[in-house]
Coordinates of C-alpha atoms in Angstrom, one line a residue:
Chain A
K1 CA -16.2 3.8 14.0
Q2 CA -13.0 4.0 12.0
E3 CA -11.7 7.5 11.4
V4 CA -8.7 8.4 9.2
T5 CA -6.8 11.6 9.5
Q6 CA -4.2 13.0 7.2
I7 CA -1.7 15.7 8.2
P8 CA -0.9 18.2 6.7
A9 CA -3.9 19.1 4.6
A10 CA -1.6 20.9 2.1
L11 CA 2.1 20.9 1.6
S12 CA 4.3 22.9 -0.8
V13 CA 8.0 22.1 -1.2
P14 CA 10.7 22.9 -3.7
E15 CA 11.7 20.3 -6.3
G16 CA 14.2 17.7 -5.3
E17 CA 13.3 17.6 -1.6
N18 CA 12.4 14.4 0.2
L19 CA 9.0 14.6 2.0
V20 CA 6.8 12.6 4.3
L21 CA 3.0 12.5 4.3
N22 CA 1.2 11.3 7.4
C23 CA -1.9 9.2 8.0
S24 CA -3.4 8.1 11.3
F25 CA -6.4 5.8 12.0
T26 CA -8.3 5.2 15.2
D27 CA -9.0 1.4 15.0
S28 CA -6.0 -0.8 14.6
A29 CA -8.2 -3.8 13.5
I30 CA -7.5 -3.2 9.8
Y31 CA -7.0 -5.6 6.9
N32 CA -4.7 -3.3 5.0
L33 CA -3.9 0.3 4.1
Q34 CA -3.8 1.8 0.7
W35 CA -2.3 5.1 -0.6
F36 CA -3.8 6.7 -3.7
R37 CA -3.0 9.6 -5.8
Q38 CA -5.6 11.9 -7.3
D39 CA -5.0 14.5 -10.0
P40 CA -7.4 17.5 -10.3
G41 CA -10.7 16.4 -11.9
K42 CA -9.5 12.8 -12.2
G43 CA -10.0 9.4 -10.6
L44 CA -7.9 7.6 -8.0
T45 CA -4.7 5.8 -8.8
S46 CA -3.5 3.2 -6.4
L47 CA 0.1 3.8 -5.4
L48 CA 0.9 1.3 -2.6
L49 CA -1.0 -1.3 -0.7
I50 CA 0.3 -2.5 2.7
Q51 CA -1.2 -5.6 4.2
S52 CA -1.8 -5.6 8.0
S53 CA 1.0 -8.1 8.5
Q54 CA 3.5 -5.9 6.6
R55 CA 5.6 -3.0 7.8
E56 CA 6.3 -1.3 4.5
Q57 CA 6.0 -1.3 0.8
T58 CA 8.2 0.4 -1.8
S59 CA 7.6 1.4 -5.4
G60 CA 10.2 3.5 -7.1
R61 CA 10.7 6.7 -5.2
L62 CA 7.7 5.9 -2.9
N63 CA 7.9 4.1 0.4
A64 CA 4.9 3.5 2.6
S65 CA 5.2 2.3 6.2
L66 CA 2.6 0.9 8.5
D67 CA 2.6 0.8 12.3
K68 CA -0.7 -0.9 13.3
S69 CA -0.2 -0.7 17.0
S70 CA 0.1 3.1 16.9
G71 CA -2.4 3.6 14.1
R72 CA 0.0 5.4 11.8
S73 CA 1.2 5.2 8.3
T74 CA 3.6 7.4 6.4
L75 CA 4.2 7.9 2.7
Y76 CA 7.8 8.9 1.9
I77 CA 8.5 10.5 -1.5
A78 CA 12.2 10.8 -2.4
A79 CA 13.6 13.4 -4.7
S80 CA 10.3 15.1 -5.4
Q81 CA 9.4 16.3 -8.9
P82 CA 6.8 18.7 -10.2
G83 CA 4.9 15.7 -11.7
D84 CA 4.4 14.5 -8.1
S85 CA 2.0 17.4 -7.5
A86 CA -1.4 15.9 -6.7
T87 CA -3.7 15.1 -3.8
Y88 CA -2.6 12.0 -1.9
L89 CA -5.2 9.9 -0.1
C90 CA -4.8 7.3 2.6
A91 CA -7.5 4.7 3.1
V92 CA -7.8 1.7 5.4
V93 CA -9.8 -1.4 4.8
S94 CA -11.9 -2.6 7.8
G95 CA -14.9 -4.9 8.0
A96 CA -16.6 -6.1 4.7
Q97 CA -13.5 -4.8 2.8
K98 CA -14.8 -1.3 3.0
L99 CA -12.4 1.6 2.6
V100 CA -12.4 4.5 5.0
F101 CA -10.6 7.5 3.5
G102 CA -8.7 10.4 5.0
Q103 CA -9.3 13.9 3.7
G104 CA -6.1 13.9 1.7
T105 CA -2.9 16.0 1.5
R106 CA -2.7 18.4 -1.4
L107 CA 1.0 18.4 -2.5
T108 CA 2.6 21.0 -4.6
I109 CA 6.2 20.6 -5.9
N110 CA 7.6 23.9 -7.0
P111 CA 10.2 23.9 -9.9
Chain B
N1 CA -8.6 -5.2 -19.7
A2 CA -10.7 -2.1 -19.5
G3 CA -10.6 -2.3 -15.7
V4 CA -13.4 -0.3 -14.0
T5 CA -15.5 1.9 -16.3
Q6 CA -18.3 4.3 -15.5
T7 CA -21.1 5.6 -17.6
P8 CA -21.9 8.5 -18.1
K9 CA -18.9 10.8 -17.4
F10 CA -21.0 13.9 -16.9
R11 CA -24.6 14.6 -16.3
V12 CA -26.8 17.5 -15.4
L13 CA -30.2 16.8 -13.9
K14 CA -33.1 19.0 -12.7
T15 CA -34.4 18.5 -9.2
G16 CA -36.8 15.5 -9.1
Q17 CA -35.5 13.8 -12.2
S18 CA -34.2 10.2 -12.0
M19 CA -31.1 8.6 -13.5
T20 CA -28.9 5.5 -13.3
L21 CA -25.2 5.4 -13.1
L22 CA -23.5 2.3 -14.5
C23 CA -20.3 0.7 -13.3
A24 CA -18.7 -2.2 -15.1
Q25 CA -15.6 -4.2 -14.3
D26 CA -14.0 -6.9 -16.4
M27 CA -11.7 -8.3 -13.7
N28 CA -14.1 -10.8 -12.2
H29 CA -14.1 -9.1 -8.9
E30 CA -16.6 -10.1 -6.3
Y31 CA -16.9 -6.9 -4.3
M32 CA -18.0 -3.6 -5.8
Y33 CA -18.6 -0.2 -4.2
W34 CA -20.1 3.3 -4.9
Y35 CA -18.5 6.4 -3.3
R36 CA -19.3 10.0 -3.6
Q37 CA -16.6 12.7 -3.2
D38 CA -17.4 16.2 -2.0
P39 CA -15.1 19.1 -1.2
G40 CA -14.2 19.1 2.5
M41 CA -15.9 15.7 3.0
G42 CA -13.6 13.3 1.3
L43 CA -14.8 10.1 -0.2
R44 CA -17.8 8.5 1.5
L45 CA -19.3 5.0 0.8
I46 CA -22.9 5.0 -0.5
H47 CA -23.6 1.3 -1.1
Y48 CA -21.6 -1.8 -1.7
S49 CA -22.0 -5.4 -2.9
V50 CA -20.2 -8.5 -1.8
G51 CA -21.4 -10.6 -4.8
E52 CA -23.9 -11.0 -7.5
G53 CA -27.4 -10.4 -6.2
T54 CA -26.3 -8.8 -3.0
T55 CA -26.3 -5.1 -1.8
A56 CA -25.6 -3.4 1.5
K57 CA -25.8 0.2 2.8
G58 CA -22.7 2.3 3.4
E59 CA -22.2 5.5 5.2
V60 CA -24.5 7.7 3.2
P61 CA -27.2 5.6 1.5
D62 CA -30.2 7.8 1.7
G63 CA -31.7 8.9 -1.7
Y64 CA -29.9 6.1 -3.6
N65 CA -30.7 2.6 -4.6
V66 CA -28.4 0.0 -6.1
S67 CA -28.6 -3.3 -8.0
R68 CA -26.1 -6.1 -8.8
L69 CA -27.9 -8.3 -11.2
K70 CA -24.7 -9.4 -13.0
K71 CA -21.3 -9.9 -11.4
Q72 CA -19.6 -7.4 -13.6
N73 CA -22.1 -4.6 -13.3
F74 CA -23.2 -2.4 -10.3
L75 CA -25.9 0.2 -10.9
L76 CA -26.5 3.3 -8.7
G77 CA -30.0 4.9 -9.0
L78 CA -31.3 8.3 -8.0
E79 CA -35.1 8.1 -8.0
S80 CA -35.7 11.8 -7.3
A81 CA -32.5 13.9 -7.6
A82 CA -31.8 16.7 -5.1
P83 CA -29.2 19.5 -5.3
S84 CA -27.5 17.8 -2.3
Q85 CA -26.6 14.9 -4.6
T86 CA -24.4 17.1 -6.7
S87 CA -21.1 15.3 -6.4
V88 CA -18.5 13.2 -8.2
Y89 CA -19.4 9.6 -8.0
F90 CA -16.8 6.8 -8.1
C91 CA -17.2 3.1 -8.5
A92 CA -14.6 0.7 -7.3
S93 CA -14.1 -3.1 -7.2
I94 CA -11.8 -5.2 -5.0
K95 CA -9.3 -7.9 -5.8
V96 CA -9.3 -10.6 -3.3
P97 CA -7.5 -11.9 -1.3
N98 CA -5.2 -8.8 -1.1
N99 CA -8.1 -6.4 -1.0
E100 CA -6.6 -3.9 -3.4
Q101 CA -9.3 -1.5 -4.6
F102 CA -9.5 -0.4 -8.2
F103 CA -11.4 2.8 -9.1
G104 CA -13.3 4.0 -12.1
P105 CA -12.7 7.5 -13.6
G106 CA -15.8 9.0 -11.9
T107 CA -19.1 10.6 -12.9
R108 CA -19.6 14.3 -12.3
L109 CA -23.3 14.9 -11.5
T110 CA -24.9 18.3 -11.1
V111 CA -28.4 18.6 -9.9
L112 CA -30.0 22.0 -10.5

């Protein structure tokens, strides 16, 4: 059974810092990995999608990497801003295109 | 494109009452999903559908039923609501072939 773990559960950093969020999964037979952002009381917004054949994806200040063999992904946020404060969720797609989610990392950027 | 929409946004039920949550997508996606999100439990898959007329169980299907009579709609039913079904429910659909999932805004359900 696929299990996804995100560390740390919560992170608080000052504005302007670069930071890394971690995601690990137990079964390397994945189709892809997706990072989402969720603001309090809101839905999920897709940030980056990495196919199993890819090593990384970039969007603006965000960069996501994937190492299937070790079962790890990282989300790098450059020059963090208070507006980046949210919960970040990692999810992997396995059989029948079903997503398995991690518990999320609650990120706070302090002005 | 409206994307993925959910109706209603909020609902309060009494134990034993029934209701149906509607999910609609206008992106012509084949696959649709229902998740529930609970504090400390993350998002868990309830049921999913790989095409019109098909449904399958996910991780936590008990107490729920689903139907996919039209490709664009996926309905989640609670026949006899229980307080344990208090949760936020999210619908999602998938774009093939890259398998990117798109989520609706959620339905916040409280069962008293």
